[in-house]
Amino acid sequence: VVSTQSTWGAKYRRVPYHNFVHAFDVTHTIFTYFKCCHMLETMTELDAFVLMVSCLLHDIDHAGLNNSFHTKAETPLGMLSNASGATSVLEVHHCNLALEILAAGPTAIFEGMSSLDRVAACKSVISNILATDMAKHKTVVDQFVGTCCPIYDQGNSEHRMLTCQMLMKCGDLSNLTKAFNIARLWAIAVTTEFYEQGDKEKALGCGVTPSFNRDTQPELAQVQISFIDFVGLNFFTTVASVFKSMSHLVDNITSNRARWGQLLEAMQASRMRKSPSMLCPSP
Protein backbone atom coordinates (compact mmCIF):
# COMPACT_ATOMS: atom_id res chain seq x y z
CA VAL A 1 0.00 0.00 0.00
CA VAL A 2 2.79 2.42 0.94
CA SER A 3 4.67 1.60 -2.28
CA THR A 4 1.54 2.18 -4.37
CA GLN A 5 0.82 5.44 -2.59
CA SER A 6 4.39 6.65 -3.15
CA THR A 7 4.20 5.78 -6.84
CA TRP A 8 0.97 7.72 -7.26
CA GLY A 9 2.28 10.63 -5.20
CA ALA A 10 5.31 10.96 -7.47
CA LYS A 11 2.99 11.63 -10.39
CA TYR A 12 1.58 14.75 -8.75
CA ARG A 13 3.27 18.05 -9.55
CA ARG A 14 4.72 20.53 -7.07
CA VAL A 15 2.02 23.18 -7.40
CA PRO A 16 0.68 25.30 -4.53
CA TYR A 17 -2.70 23.60 -4.14
CA HIS A 18 -3.54 20.71 -6.48
CA ASN A 19 -0.69 18.55 -5.23
CA PHE A 20 -0.46 15.18 -3.48
CA VAL A 21 -1.00 16.78 -0.07
CA HIS A 22 -4.42 17.91 -1.30
CA ALA A 23 -5.18 14.44 -2.70
CA PHE A 24 -4.13 12.79 0.56
CA ASP A 25 -6.14 15.32 2.57
CA VAL A 26 -9.27 14.56 0.53
CA THR A 27 -8.69 10.82 1.04
CA HIS A 28 -8.23 11.21 4.78
CA THR A 29 -11.35 13.39 4.96
CA ILE A 30 -13.42 10.68 3.26
CA PHE A 31 -12.03 8.19 5.79
CA THR A 32 -13.29 10.43 8.61
CA TYR A 33 -16.72 10.49 6.96
CA PHE A 34 -16.68 6.70 7.00
CA LYS A 35 -15.57 6.41 10.61
CA CYS A 36 -17.15 9.42 12.31
CA CYS A 37 -20.25 10.06 10.18
CA HIS A 38 -21.13 6.39 9.55
CA MET A 39 -21.11 6.95 5.79
CA LEU A 40 -19.62 3.49 5.31
CA GLU A 41 -23.12 2.21 6.04
CA THR A 42 -24.46 3.92 2.91
CA MET A 43 -22.47 1.81 0.45
CA THR A 44 -20.74 -1.50 -0.19
CA GLU A 45 -17.14 -2.23 0.78
CA LEU A 46 -16.21 -2.12 -2.91
CA ASP A 47 -17.81 1.32 -3.29
CA ALA A 48 -15.87 2.58 -0.28
CA PHE A 49 -12.53 1.16 -1.44
CA VAL A 50 -12.91 2.58 -4.94
CA LEU A 51 -13.91 5.97 -3.54
CA MET A 52 -10.71 6.09 -1.49
CA VAL A 53 -8.67 5.16 -4.59
CA SER A 54 -10.50 7.84 -6.57
CA CYS A 55 -9.58 10.44 -3.95
CA LEU A 56 -5.88 9.63 -4.17
CA LEU A 57 -5.91 9.86 -7.98
CA HIS A 58 -8.47 12.59 -8.62
CA ASP A 59 -6.03 15.45 -9.40
CA ILE A 60 -3.05 13.46 -10.65
CA ASP A 61 -0.68 15.46 -12.91
CA HIS A 62 -2.60 18.69 -12.25
CA ALA A 63 -0.43 21.57 -13.46
CA GLY A 64 -2.11 24.22 -11.32
CA LEU A 65 -4.09 25.53 -14.31
CA ASN A 66 -7.86 25.13 -14.62
CA ASN A 67 -10.00 23.92 -17.51
CA SER A 68 -10.66 27.44 -18.76
CA PHE A 69 -6.94 28.13 -19.08
CA HIS A 70 -6.28 24.95 -21.06
CA THR A 71 -9.10 25.83 -23.44
CA LYS A 72 -8.33 29.50 -24.09
CA ALA A 73 -4.53 29.04 -24.10
CA GLU A 74 -4.90 26.07 -26.45
CA THR A 75 -2.57 23.81 -24.51
CA PRO A 76 -2.23 20.24 -25.84
CA LEU A 77 -4.88 19.10 -23.36
CA GLY A 78 -7.11 21.99 -24.35
CA MET A 79 -6.76 21.32 -28.09
CA LEU A 80 -7.45 17.62 -27.61
CA SER A 81 -10.56 18.38 -25.57
CA ASN A 82 -11.80 20.91 -28.12
CA ALA A 83 -11.30 18.40 -30.93
CA SER A 84 -13.09 15.61 -29.07
CA GLY A 85 -15.91 17.79 -27.73
CA ALA A 86 -15.01 17.10 -24.10
CA THR A 87 -15.39 20.01 -21.68
CA SER A 88 -13.93 18.42 -18.53
CA VAL A 89 -10.38 18.92 -19.76
CA LEU A 90 -8.49 18.09 -16.58
CA GLU A 91 -10.93 15.55 -15.18
CA VAL A 92 -10.72 13.44 -18.34
CA HIS A 93 -6.92 13.68 -18.17
CA HIS A 94 -6.95 12.56 -14.53
CA CYS A 95 -9.22 9.63 -15.45
CA ASN A 96 -6.94 8.56 -18.30
CA LEU A 97 -3.87 8.56 -16.07
CA ALA A 98 -5.74 6.87 -13.22
CA LEU A 99 -6.85 3.98 -15.43
CA GLU A 100 -3.36 3.65 -16.87
CA ILE A 101 -1.84 3.48 -13.38
CA LEU A 102 -4.46 1.02 -12.14
CA ALA A 103 -3.55 -1.31 -15.01
CA ALA A 104 0.22 -1.09 -14.46
CA GLY A 105 2.06 -3.94 -12.72
CA PRO A 106 2.69 -3.17 -9.04
CA THR A 107 -0.02 -0.49 -8.85
CA ALA A 108 -2.73 -2.63 -10.49
CA ILE A 109 -4.62 -2.93 -7.20
CA PHE A 110 -7.87 -4.01 -8.88
CA GLU A 111 -6.27 -7.10 -10.44
CA GLY A 112 -7.33 -9.40 -7.60
CA MET A 113 -10.99 -8.68 -8.24
CA SER A 114 -13.34 -10.64 -10.42
CA SER A 115 -13.63 -9.26 -13.96
CA LEU A 116 -17.11 -7.97 -13.14
CA ASP A 117 -15.95 -6.11 -10.03
CA ARG A 118 -12.85 -4.80 -11.82
CA VAL A 119 -14.92 -3.25 -14.60
CA ALA A 120 -17.34 -1.78 -12.04
CA ALA A 121 -14.43 -0.37 -10.04
CA CYS A 122 -12.88 1.34 -13.06
CA LYS A 123 -16.23 2.83 -14.06
CA SER A 124 -16.67 4.12 -10.51
CA VAL A 125 -13.24 5.77 -10.56
CA ILE A 126 -14.24 7.57 -13.75
CA SER A 127 -17.62 8.60 -12.32
CA ASN A 128 -16.11 9.89 -9.09
CA ILE A 129 -13.33 11.91 -10.73
CA LEU A 130 -15.58 13.44 -13.39
CA ALA A 131 -17.92 14.62 -10.61
CA THR A 132 -15.20 16.99 -9.35
CA ASP A 133 -15.58 19.25 -12.39
CA MET A 134 -17.17 22.36 -10.86
CA ALA A 135 -18.73 23.22 -14.22
CA LYS A 136 -20.90 20.12 -13.69
CA HIS A 137 -21.59 20.93 -10.02
CA LYS A 138 -25.27 21.79 -10.39
CA THR A 139 -25.94 18.77 -12.61
CA VAL A 140 -24.40 16.35 -10.10
CA VAL A 141 -26.23 17.90 -7.14
CA ASP A 142 -29.57 17.99 -8.98
CA GLN A 143 -29.23 14.33 -9.98
CA PHE A 144 -28.50 13.40 -6.36
CA VAL A 145 -31.48 15.35 -5.01
CA GLY A 146 -33.83 14.10 -7.72
CA THR A 147 -32.84 10.46 -7.20
CA CYS A 148 -31.97 10.07 -3.51
CA CYS A 149 -34.54 12.37 -1.90
CA PRO A 150 -36.58 11.97 0.19
CA ILE A 151 -35.47 8.39 0.95
CA TYR A 152 -32.00 6.99 0.37
CA ASP A 153 -31.85 3.32 -0.61
CA GLN A 154 -28.51 1.66 0.10
CA GLY A 155 -29.54 -1.32 -2.01
CA ASN A 156 -30.02 0.85 -5.09
CA SER A 157 -26.82 0.99 -7.18
CA GLU A 158 -27.73 4.37 -8.69
CA HIS A 159 -28.22 5.83 -5.20
CA ARG A 160 -24.80 4.53 -4.17
CA MET A 161 -23.14 5.85 -7.33
CA LEU A 162 -24.57 9.34 -6.80
CA THR A 163 -23.62 9.25 -3.11
CA CYS A 164 -20.03 8.38 -4.00
CA GLN A 165 -19.97 11.35 -6.37
CA MET A 166 -21.34 13.66 -3.67
CA LEU A 167 -18.89 12.39 -1.05
CA MET A 168 -16.07 12.88 -3.54
CA LYS A 169 -17.20 16.48 -3.90
CA CYS A 170 -17.54 16.82 -0.11
CA GLY A 171 -13.93 15.78 0.28
CA ASP A 172 -12.78 18.06 -2.54
CA LEU A 173 -14.57 21.06 -0.98
CA SER A 174 -13.92 20.04 2.62
CA ASN A 175 -11.43 22.86 3.26
CA LEU A 176 -14.46 25.10 3.75
CA THR A 177 -15.56 22.97 6.70
CA LYS A 178 -12.21 22.43 8.44
CA ALA A 179 -11.12 24.25 11.60
CA PHE A 180 -10.72 27.90 10.62
CA ASN A 181 -6.92 28.02 10.96
CA ILE A 182 -6.69 25.05 8.58
CA ALA A 183 -9.34 26.41 6.20
CA ARG A 184 -7.42 29.69 6.01
CA LEU A 185 -4.15 27.96 5.05
CA TRP A 186 -5.87 26.03 2.26
CA ALA A 187 -7.53 29.25 1.06
CA ILE A 188 -4.11 30.92 0.86
CA ALA A 189 -2.71 27.93 -1.05
CA VAL A 190 -5.46 27.89 -3.68
CA THR A 191 -5.28 31.69 -4.06
CA THR A 192 -1.53 31.44 -4.65
CA GLU A 193 -2.20 28.93 -7.43
CA PHE A 194 -4.88 31.19 -8.92
CA TYR A 195 -2.47 34.13 -9.01
CA GLU A 196 0.17 32.01 -10.73
CA GLN A 197 -2.37 31.10 -13.40
CA GLY A 198 -3.31 34.77 -13.72
CA ASP A 199 0.37 35.62 -14.30
CA LYS A 200 0.50 33.06 -17.12
CA GLU A 201 -2.74 34.39 -18.63
CA LYS A 202 -1.31 37.92 -18.57
CA ALA A 203 1.94 36.78 -20.21
CA LEU A 204 0.02 34.99 -22.96
CA GLY A 205 -2.36 37.90 -23.47
CA CYS A 206 -5.39 35.61 -23.31
CA GLY A 207 -7.39 37.54 -20.71
CA VAL A 208 -6.85 37.31 -16.98
CA THR A 209 -9.57 35.56 -14.97
CA PRO A 210 -10.90 38.38 -12.71
CA SER A 211 -10.33 36.70 -9.35
CA PHE A 212 -6.91 35.45 -10.50
CA ASN A 213 -5.47 38.92 -11.07
CA ARG A 214 -2.53 39.53 -8.74
CA ASP A 215 -2.65 43.28 -9.48
CA THR A 216 -6.18 43.79 -8.19
CA GLN A 217 -5.77 41.24 -5.37
CA PRO A 218 -9.38 40.64 -4.39
CA GLU A 219 -9.75 40.34 -0.62
CA LEU A 220 -9.21 36.71 0.45
CA ALA A 221 -12.00 36.91 3.02
CA GLN A 222 -14.45 38.29 0.44
CA VAL A 223 -13.58 35.56 -2.07
CA GLN A 224 -14.13 32.88 0.57
CA ILE A 225 -17.43 34.40 1.71
CA SER A 226 -18.66 34.57 -1.88
CA PHE A 227 -17.74 30.94 -2.57
CA ILE A 228 -19.40 29.79 0.64
CA ASP A 229 -22.55 31.77 -0.15
CA PHE A 230 -22.85 30.72 -3.79
CA VAL A 231 -21.60 27.12 -3.59
CA GLY A 232 -20.39 25.71 -0.29
CA LEU A 233 -23.21 26.30 2.18
CA ASN A 234 -26.00 25.13 -0.13
CA PHE A 235 -23.97 22.09 -1.13
CA PHE A 236 -23.23 20.83 2.37
CA THR A 237 -26.79 21.65 3.45
CA THR A 238 -28.06 19.44 0.63
CA VAL A 239 -25.81 16.56 1.69
CA ALA A 240 -26.88 16.93 5.33
CA SER A 241 -30.56 16.92 4.34
CA VAL A 242 -30.13 13.31 3.20
CA PHE A 243 -27.40 12.18 5.59
CA LYS A 244 -28.05 13.73 9.01
CA SER A 245 -24.69 12.48 10.31
CA MET A 246 -23.03 15.09 8.06
CA SER A 247 -24.93 18.00 9.64
CA HIS A 248 -21.93 19.19 11.65
CA LEU A 249 -20.28 20.20 8.36
CA VAL A 250 -23.02 22.79 7.88
CA ASP A 251 -22.30 24.12 11.38
CA ASN A 252 -18.57 24.26 10.59
CA ILE A 253 -18.94 26.10 7.29
CA THR A 254 -21.40 28.54 8.87
CA SER A 255 -18.93 29.22 11.67
CA ASN A 256 -16.10 29.75 9.17
CA ARG A 257 -18.21 32.15 7.14
CA ALA A 258 -18.75 34.20 10.29
CA ARG A 259 -15.00 34.21 10.96
CA TRP A 260 -14.24 35.36 7.42
CA GLY A 261 -16.88 38.07 7.87
CA GLN A 262 -15.22 39.28 11.05
CA LEU A 263 -11.85 39.41 9.31
CA LEU A 264 -13.32 41.34 6.38
CA GLU A 265 -14.98 43.86 8.67
CA ALA A 266 -11.74 44.33 10.64
CA MET A 267 -9.73 44.90 7.46
CA GLN A 268 -12.28 47.35 6.08
CA ALA A 269 -12.31 49.26 9.37
CA SER A 270 -8.50 49.38 9.39
CA ARG A 271 -8.46 50.65 5.82
CA MET A 272 -10.92 53.41 6.66
CA ARG A 273 -8.81 54.53 9.63
CA LYS A 274 -5.75 54.78 7.39
CA SER A 275 -7.57 56.57 4.56
CA PRO A 276 -6.39 60.21 4.15
CA SER A 277 -9.95 61.30 3.44
CA MET A 278 -11.01 59.92 6.82
CA LEU A 279 -8.04 61.47 8.64
CA CYS A 280 -8.45 64.87 6.99
CA PRO A 281 -12.15 65.47 6.31
CA SER A 282 -13.10 68.26 3.92
CA PRO A 283 -14.25 71.52 5.58
CSV table of C-alpha atoms in Angstrom, one decimal:
chain,number,residue,atom,x,y,z
A,1,VAL,CA,0.0,0.0,0.0
A,2,VAL,CA,2.8,2.4,0.9
A,3,SER,CA,4.7,1.6,-2.3
A,4,THR,CA,1.5,2.2,-4.4
A,5,GLN,CA,0.8,5.4,-2.6
A,6,SER,CA,4.4,6.7,-3.1
A,7,THR,CA,4.2,5.8,-6.8
A,8,TRP,CA,1.0,7.7,-7.3
A,9,GLY,CA,2.3,10.6,-5.2
A,10,ALA,CA,5.3,11.0,-7.5
A,11,LYS,CA,3.0,11.6,-10.4
A,12,TYR,CA,1.6,14.7,-8.8
A,13,ARG,CA,3.3,18.0,-9.6
A,14,ARG,CA,4.7,20.5,-7.1
A,15,VAL,CA,2.0,23.2,-7.4
A,16,PRO,CA,0.7,25.3,-4.5
A,17,TYR,CA,-2.7,23.6,-4.1
A,18,HIS,CA,-3.5,20.7,-6.5
A,19,ASN,CA,-0.7,18.5,-5.2
A,20,PHE,CA,-0.5,15.2,-3.5
A,21,VAL,CA,-1.0,16.8,-0.1
A,22,HIS,CA,-4.4,17.9,-1.3
A,23,ALA,CA,-5.2,14.4,-2.7
A,24,PHE,CA,-4.1,12.8,0.6
A,25,ASP,CA,-6.1,15.3,2.6
A,26,VAL,CA,-9.3,14.6,0.5
A,27,THR,CA,-8.7,10.8,1.0
A,28,HIS,CA,-8.2,11.2,4.8
A,29,THR,CA,-11.4,13.4,5.0
A,30,ILE,CA,-13.4,10.7,3.3
A,31,PHE,CA,-12.0,8.2,5.8
A,32,THR,CA,-13.3,10.4,8.6
A,33,TYR,CA,-16.7,10.5,7.0
A,34,PHE,CA,-16.7,6.7,7.0
A,35,LYS,CA,-15.6,6.4,10.6
A,36,CYS,CA,-17.1,9.4,12.3
A,37,CYS,CA,-20.3,10.1,10.2
A,38,HIS,CA,-21.1,6.4,9.5
A,39,MET,CA,-21.1,7.0,5.8
A,40,LEU,CA,-19.6,3.5,5.3
A,41,GLU,CA,-23.1,2.2,6.0
A,42,THR,CA,-24.5,3.9,2.9
A,43,MET,CA,-22.5,1.8,0.5
A,44,THR,CA,-20.7,-1.5,-0.2
A,45,GLU,CA,-17.1,-2.2,0.8
A,46,LEU,CA,-16.2,-2.1,-2.9
A,47,ASP,CA,-17.8,1.3,-3.3
A,48,ALA,CA,-15.9,2.6,-0.3
A,49,PHE,CA,-12.5,1.2,-1.4
A,50,VAL,CA,-12.9,2.6,-4.9
A,51,LEU,CA,-13.9,6.0,-3.5
A,52,MET,CA,-10.7,6.1,-1.5
A,53,VAL,CA,-8.7,5.2,-4.6
A,54,SER,CA,-10.5,7.8,-6.6
A,55,CYS,CA,-9.6,10.4,-4.0
A,56,LEU,CA,-5.9,9.6,-4.2
A,57,LEU,CA,-5.9,9.9,-8.0
A,58,HIS,CA,-8.5,12.6,-8.6
A,59,ASP,CA,-6.0,15.5,-9.4
A,60,ILE,CA,-3.1,13.5,-10.7
A,61,ASP,CA,-0.7,15.5,-12.9
A,62,HIS,CA,-2.6,18.7,-12.2
A,63,ALA,CA,-0.4,21.6,-13.5
A,64,GLY,CA,-2.1,24.2,-11.3
A,65,LEU,CA,-4.1,25.5,-14.3
A,66,ASN,CA,-7.9,25.1,-14.6
A,67,ASN,CA,-10.0,23.9,-17.5
A,68,SER,CA,-10.7,27.4,-18.8
A,69,PHE,CA,-6.9,28.1,-19.1
A,70,HIS,CA,-6.3,24.9,-21.1
A,71,THR,CA,-9.1,25.8,-23.4
A,72,LYS,CA,-8.3,29.5,-24.1
A,73,ALA,CA,-4.5,29.0,-24.1
A,74,GLU,CA,-4.9,26.1,-26.5
A,75,THR,CA,-2.6,23.8,-24.5
A,76,PRO,CA,-2.2,20.2,-25.8
A,77,LEU,CA,-4.9,19.1,-23.4
A,78,GLY,CA,-7.1,22.0,-24.4
A,79,MET,CA,-6.8,21.3,-28.1
A,80,LEU,CA,-7.5,17.6,-27.6
A,81,SER,CA,-10.6,18.4,-25.6
A,82,ASN,CA,-11.8,20.9,-28.1
A,83,ALA,CA,-11.3,18.4,-30.9
A,84,SER,CA,-13.1,15.6,-29.1
A,85,GLY,CA,-15.9,17.8,-27.7
A,86,ALA,CA,-15.0,17.1,-24.1
A,87,THR,CA,-15.4,20.0,-21.7
A,88,SER,CA,-13.9,18.4,-18.5
A,89,VAL,CA,-10.4,18.9,-19.8
A,90,LEU,CA,-8.5,18.1,-16.6
A,91,GLU,CA,-10.9,15.5,-15.2
A,92,VAL,CA,-10.7,13.4,-18.3
A,93,HIS,CA,-6.9,13.7,-18.2
A,94,HIS,CA,-6.9,12.6,-14.5
A,95,CYS,CA,-9.2,9.6,-15.5
A,96,ASN,CA,-6.9,8.6,-18.3
A,97,LEU,CA,-3.9,8.6,-16.1
A,98,ALA,CA,-5.7,6.9,-13.2
A,99,LEU,CA,-6.9,4.0,-15.4
A,100,GLU,CA,-3.4,3.7,-16.9
A,101,ILE,CA,-1.8,3.5,-13.4
A,102,LEU,CA,-4.5,1.0,-12.1
A,103,ALA,CA,-3.5,-1.3,-15.0
A,104,ALA,CA,0.2,-1.1,-14.5
A,105,GLY,CA,2.1,-3.9,-12.7
A,106,PRO,CA,2.7,-3.2,-9.0
A,107,THR,CA,0.0,-0.5,-8.8
A,108,ALA,CA,-2.7,-2.6,-10.5
A,109,ILE,CA,-4.6,-2.9,-7.2
A,110,PHE,CA,-7.9,-4.0,-8.9
A,111,GLU,CA,-6.3,-7.1,-10.4
A,112,GLY,CA,-7.3,-9.4,-7.6
A,113,MET,CA,-11.0,-8.7,-8.2
A,114,SER,CA,-13.3,-10.6,-10.4
A,115,SER,CA,-13.6,-9.3,-14.0
A,116,LEU,CA,-17.1,-8.0,-13.1
A,117,ASP,CA,-15.9,-6.1,-10.0
A,118,ARG,CA,-12.9,-4.8,-11.8
A,119,VAL,CA,-14.9,-3.2,-14.6
A,120,ALA,CA,-17.3,-1.8,-12.0
A,121,ALA,CA,-14.4,-0.4,-10.0
A,122,CYS,CA,-12.9,1.3,-13.1
A,123,LYS,CA,-16.2,2.8,-14.1
A,124,SER,CA,-16.7,4.1,-10.5
A,125,VAL,CA,-13.2,5.8,-10.6
A,126,ILE,CA,-14.2,7.6,-13.8
A,127,SER,CA,-17.6,8.6,-12.3
A,128,ASN,CA,-16.1,9.9,-9.1
A,129,ILE,CA,-13.3,11.9,-10.7
A,130,LEU,CA,-15.6,13.4,-13.4
A,131,ALA,CA,-17.9,14.6,-10.6
A,132,THR,CA,-15.2,17.0,-9.4
A,133,ASP,CA,-15.6,19.3,-12.4
A,134,MET,CA,-17.2,22.4,-10.9
A,135,ALA,CA,-18.7,23.2,-14.2
A,136,LYS,CA,-20.9,20.1,-13.7
A,137,HIS,CA,-21.6,20.9,-10.0
A,138,LYS,CA,-25.3,21.8,-10.4
A,139,THR,CA,-25.9,18.8,-12.6
A,140,VAL,CA,-24.4,16.3,-10.1
A,141,VAL,CA,-26.2,17.9,-7.1
A,142,ASP,CA,-29.6,18.0,-9.0
A,143,GLN,CA,-29.2,14.3,-10.0
A,144,PHE,CA,-28.5,13.4,-6.4
A,145,VAL,CA,-31.5,15.4,-5.0
A,146,GLY,CA,-33.8,14.1,-7.7
A,147,THR,CA,-32.8,10.5,-7.2
A,148,CYS,CA,-32.0,10.1,-3.5
A,149,CYS,CA,-34.5,12.4,-1.9
A,150,PRO,CA,-36.6,12.0,0.2
A,151,ILE,CA,-35.5,8.4,1.0
A,152,TYR,CA,-32.0,7.0,0.4
A,153,ASP,CA,-31.8,3.3,-0.6
A,154,GLN,CA,-28.5,1.7,0.1
A,155,GLY,CA,-29.5,-1.3,-2.0
A,156,ASN,CA,-30.0,0.9,-5.1
A,157,SER,CA,-26.8,1.0,-7.2
A,158,GLU,CA,-27.7,4.4,-8.7
A,159,HIS,CA,-28.2,5.8,-5.2
A,160,ARG,CA,-24.8,4.5,-4.2
A,161,MET,CA,-23.1,5.9,-7.3
A,162,LEU,CA,-24.6,9.3,-6.8
A,163,THR,CA,-23.6,9.2,-3.1
A,164,CYS,CA,-20.0,8.4,-4.0
A,165,GLN,CA,-20.0,11.4,-6.4
A,166,MET,CA,-21.3,13.7,-3.7
A,167,LEU,CA,-18.9,12.4,-1.0
A,168,MET,CA,-16.1,12.9,-3.5
A,169,LYS,CA,-17.2,16.5,-3.9
A,170,CYS,CA,-17.5,16.8,-0.1
A,171,GLY,CA,-13.9,15.8,0.3
A,172,ASP,CA,-12.8,18.1,-2.5
A,173,LEU,CA,-14.6,21.1,-1.0
A,174,SER,CA,-13.9,20.0,2.6
A,175,ASN,CA,-11.4,22.9,3.3
A,176,LEU,CA,-14.5,25.1,3.8
A,177,THR,CA,-15.6,23.0,6.7
A,178,LYS,CA,-12.2,22.4,8.4
A,179,ALA,CA,-11.1,24.3,11.6
A,180,PHE,CA,-10.7,27.9,10.6
A,181,ASN,CA,-6.9,28.0,11.0
A,182,ILE,CA,-6.7,25.0,8.6
A,183,ALA,CA,-9.3,26.4,6.2
A,184,ARG,CA,-7.4,29.7,6.0
A,185,LEU,CA,-4.1,28.0,5.1
A,186,TRP,CA,-5.9,26.0,2.3
A,187,ALA,CA,-7.5,29.3,1.1
A,188,ILE,CA,-4.1,30.9,0.9
A,189,ALA,CA,-2.7,27.9,-1.1
A,190,VAL,CA,-5.5,27.9,-3.7
A,191,THR,CA,-5.3,31.7,-4.1
A,192,THR,CA,-1.5,31.4,-4.6
A,193,GLU,CA,-2.2,28.9,-7.4
A,194,PHE,CA,-4.9,31.2,-8.9
A,195,TYR,CA,-2.5,34.1,-9.0
A,196,GLU,CA,0.2,32.0,-10.7
A,197,GLN,CA,-2.4,31.1,-13.4
A,198,GLY,CA,-3.3,34.8,-13.7
A,199,ASP,CA,0.4,35.6,-14.3
A,200,LYS,CA,0.5,33.1,-17.1
A,201,GLU,CA,-2.7,34.4,-18.6
A,202,LYS,CA,-1.3,37.9,-18.6
A,203,ALA,CA,1.9,36.8,-20.2
A,204,LEU,CA,0.0,35.0,-23.0
A,205,GLY,CA,-2.4,37.9,-23.5
A,206,CYS,CA,-5.4,35.6,-23.3
A,207,GLY,CA,-7.4,37.5,-20.7
A,208,VAL,CA,-6.8,37.3,-17.0
A,209,THR,CA,-9.6,35.6,-15.0
A,210,PRO,CA,-10.9,38.4,-12.7
A,211,SER,CA,-10.3,36.7,-9.3
A,212,PHE,CA,-6.9,35.4,-10.5
A,213,ASN,CA,-5.5,38.9,-11.1
A,214,ARG,CA,-2.5,39.5,-8.7
A,215,ASP,CA,-2.7,43.3,-9.5
A,216,THR,CA,-6.2,43.8,-8.2
A,217,GLN,CA,-5.8,41.2,-5.4
A,218,PRO,CA,-9.4,40.6,-4.4
A,219,GLU,CA,-9.7,40.3,-0.6
A,220,LEU,CA,-9.2,36.7,0.4
A,221,ALA,CA,-12.0,36.9,3.0
A,222,GLN,CA,-14.4,38.3,0.4
A,223,VAL,CA,-13.6,35.6,-2.1
A,224,GLN,CA,-14.1,32.9,0.6
A,225,ILE,CA,-17.4,34.4,1.7
A,226,SER,CA,-18.7,34.6,-1.9
A,227,PHE,CA,-17.7,30.9,-2.6
A,228,ILE,CA,-19.4,29.8,0.6
A,229,ASP,CA,-22.5,31.8,-0.2
A,230,PHE,CA,-22.8,30.7,-3.8
A,231,VAL,CA,-21.6,27.1,-3.6
A,232,GLY,CA,-20.4,25.7,-0.3
A,233,LEU,CA,-23.2,26.3,2.2
A,234,ASN,CA,-26.0,25.1,-0.1
A,235,PHE,CA,-24.0,22.1,-1.1
A,236,PHE,CA,-23.2,20.8,2.4
A,237,THR,CA,-26.8,21.7,3.4
A,238,THR,CA,-28.1,19.4,0.6
A,239,VAL,CA,-25.8,16.6,1.7
A,240,ALA,CA,-26.9,16.9,5.3
A,241,SER,CA,-30.6,16.9,4.3
A,242,VAL,CA,-30.1,13.3,3.2
A,243,PHE,CA,-27.4,12.2,5.6
A,244,LYS,CA,-28.0,13.7,9.0
A,245,SER,CA,-24.7,12.5,10.3
A,246,MET,CA,-23.0,15.1,8.1
A,247,SER,CA,-24.9,18.0,9.6
A,248,HIS,CA,-21.9,19.2,11.6
A,249,LEU,CA,-20.3,20.2,8.4
A,250,VAL,CA,-23.0,22.8,7.9
A,251,ASP,CA,-22.3,24.1,11.4
A,252,ASN,CA,-18.6,24.3,10.6
A,253,ILE,CA,-18.9,26.1,7.3
A,254,THR,CA,-21.4,28.5,8.9
A,255,SER,CA,-18.9,29.2,11.7
A,256,ASN,CA,-16.1,29.8,9.2
A,257,ARG,CA,-18.2,32.2,7.1
A,258,ALA,CA,-18.8,34.2,10.3
A,259,ARG,CA,-15.0,34.2,11.0
A,260,TRP,CA,-14.2,35.4,7.4
A,261,GLY,CA,-16.9,38.1,7.9
A,262,GLN,CA,-15.2,39.3,11.1
A,263,LEU,CA,-11.9,39.4,9.3
A,264,LEU,CA,-13.3,41.3,6.4
A,265,GLU,CA,-15.0,43.9,8.7
A,266,ALA,CA,-11.7,44.3,10.6
A,267,MET,CA,-9.7,44.9,7.5
A,268,GLN,CA,-12.3,47.3,6.1
A,269,ALA,CA,-12.3,49.3,9.4
A,270,SER,CA,-8.5,49.4,9.4
A,271,ARG,CA,-8.5,50.6,5.8
A,272,MET,CA,-10.9,53.4,6.7
A,273,ARG,CA,-8.8,54.5,9.6
A,274,LYS,CA,-5.7,54.8,7.4
A,275,SER,CA,-7.6,56.6,4.6
A,276,PRO,CA,-6.4,60.2,4.2
A,277,SER,CA,-10.0,61.3,3.4
A,278,MET,CA,-11.0,59.9,6.8
A,279,LEU,CA,-8.0,61.5,8.6
A,280,CYS,CA,-8.5,64.9,7.0
A,281,PRO,CA,-12.2,65.5,6.3
A,282,SER,CA,-13.1,68.3,3.9
A,283,PRO,CA,-14.2,71.5,5.6
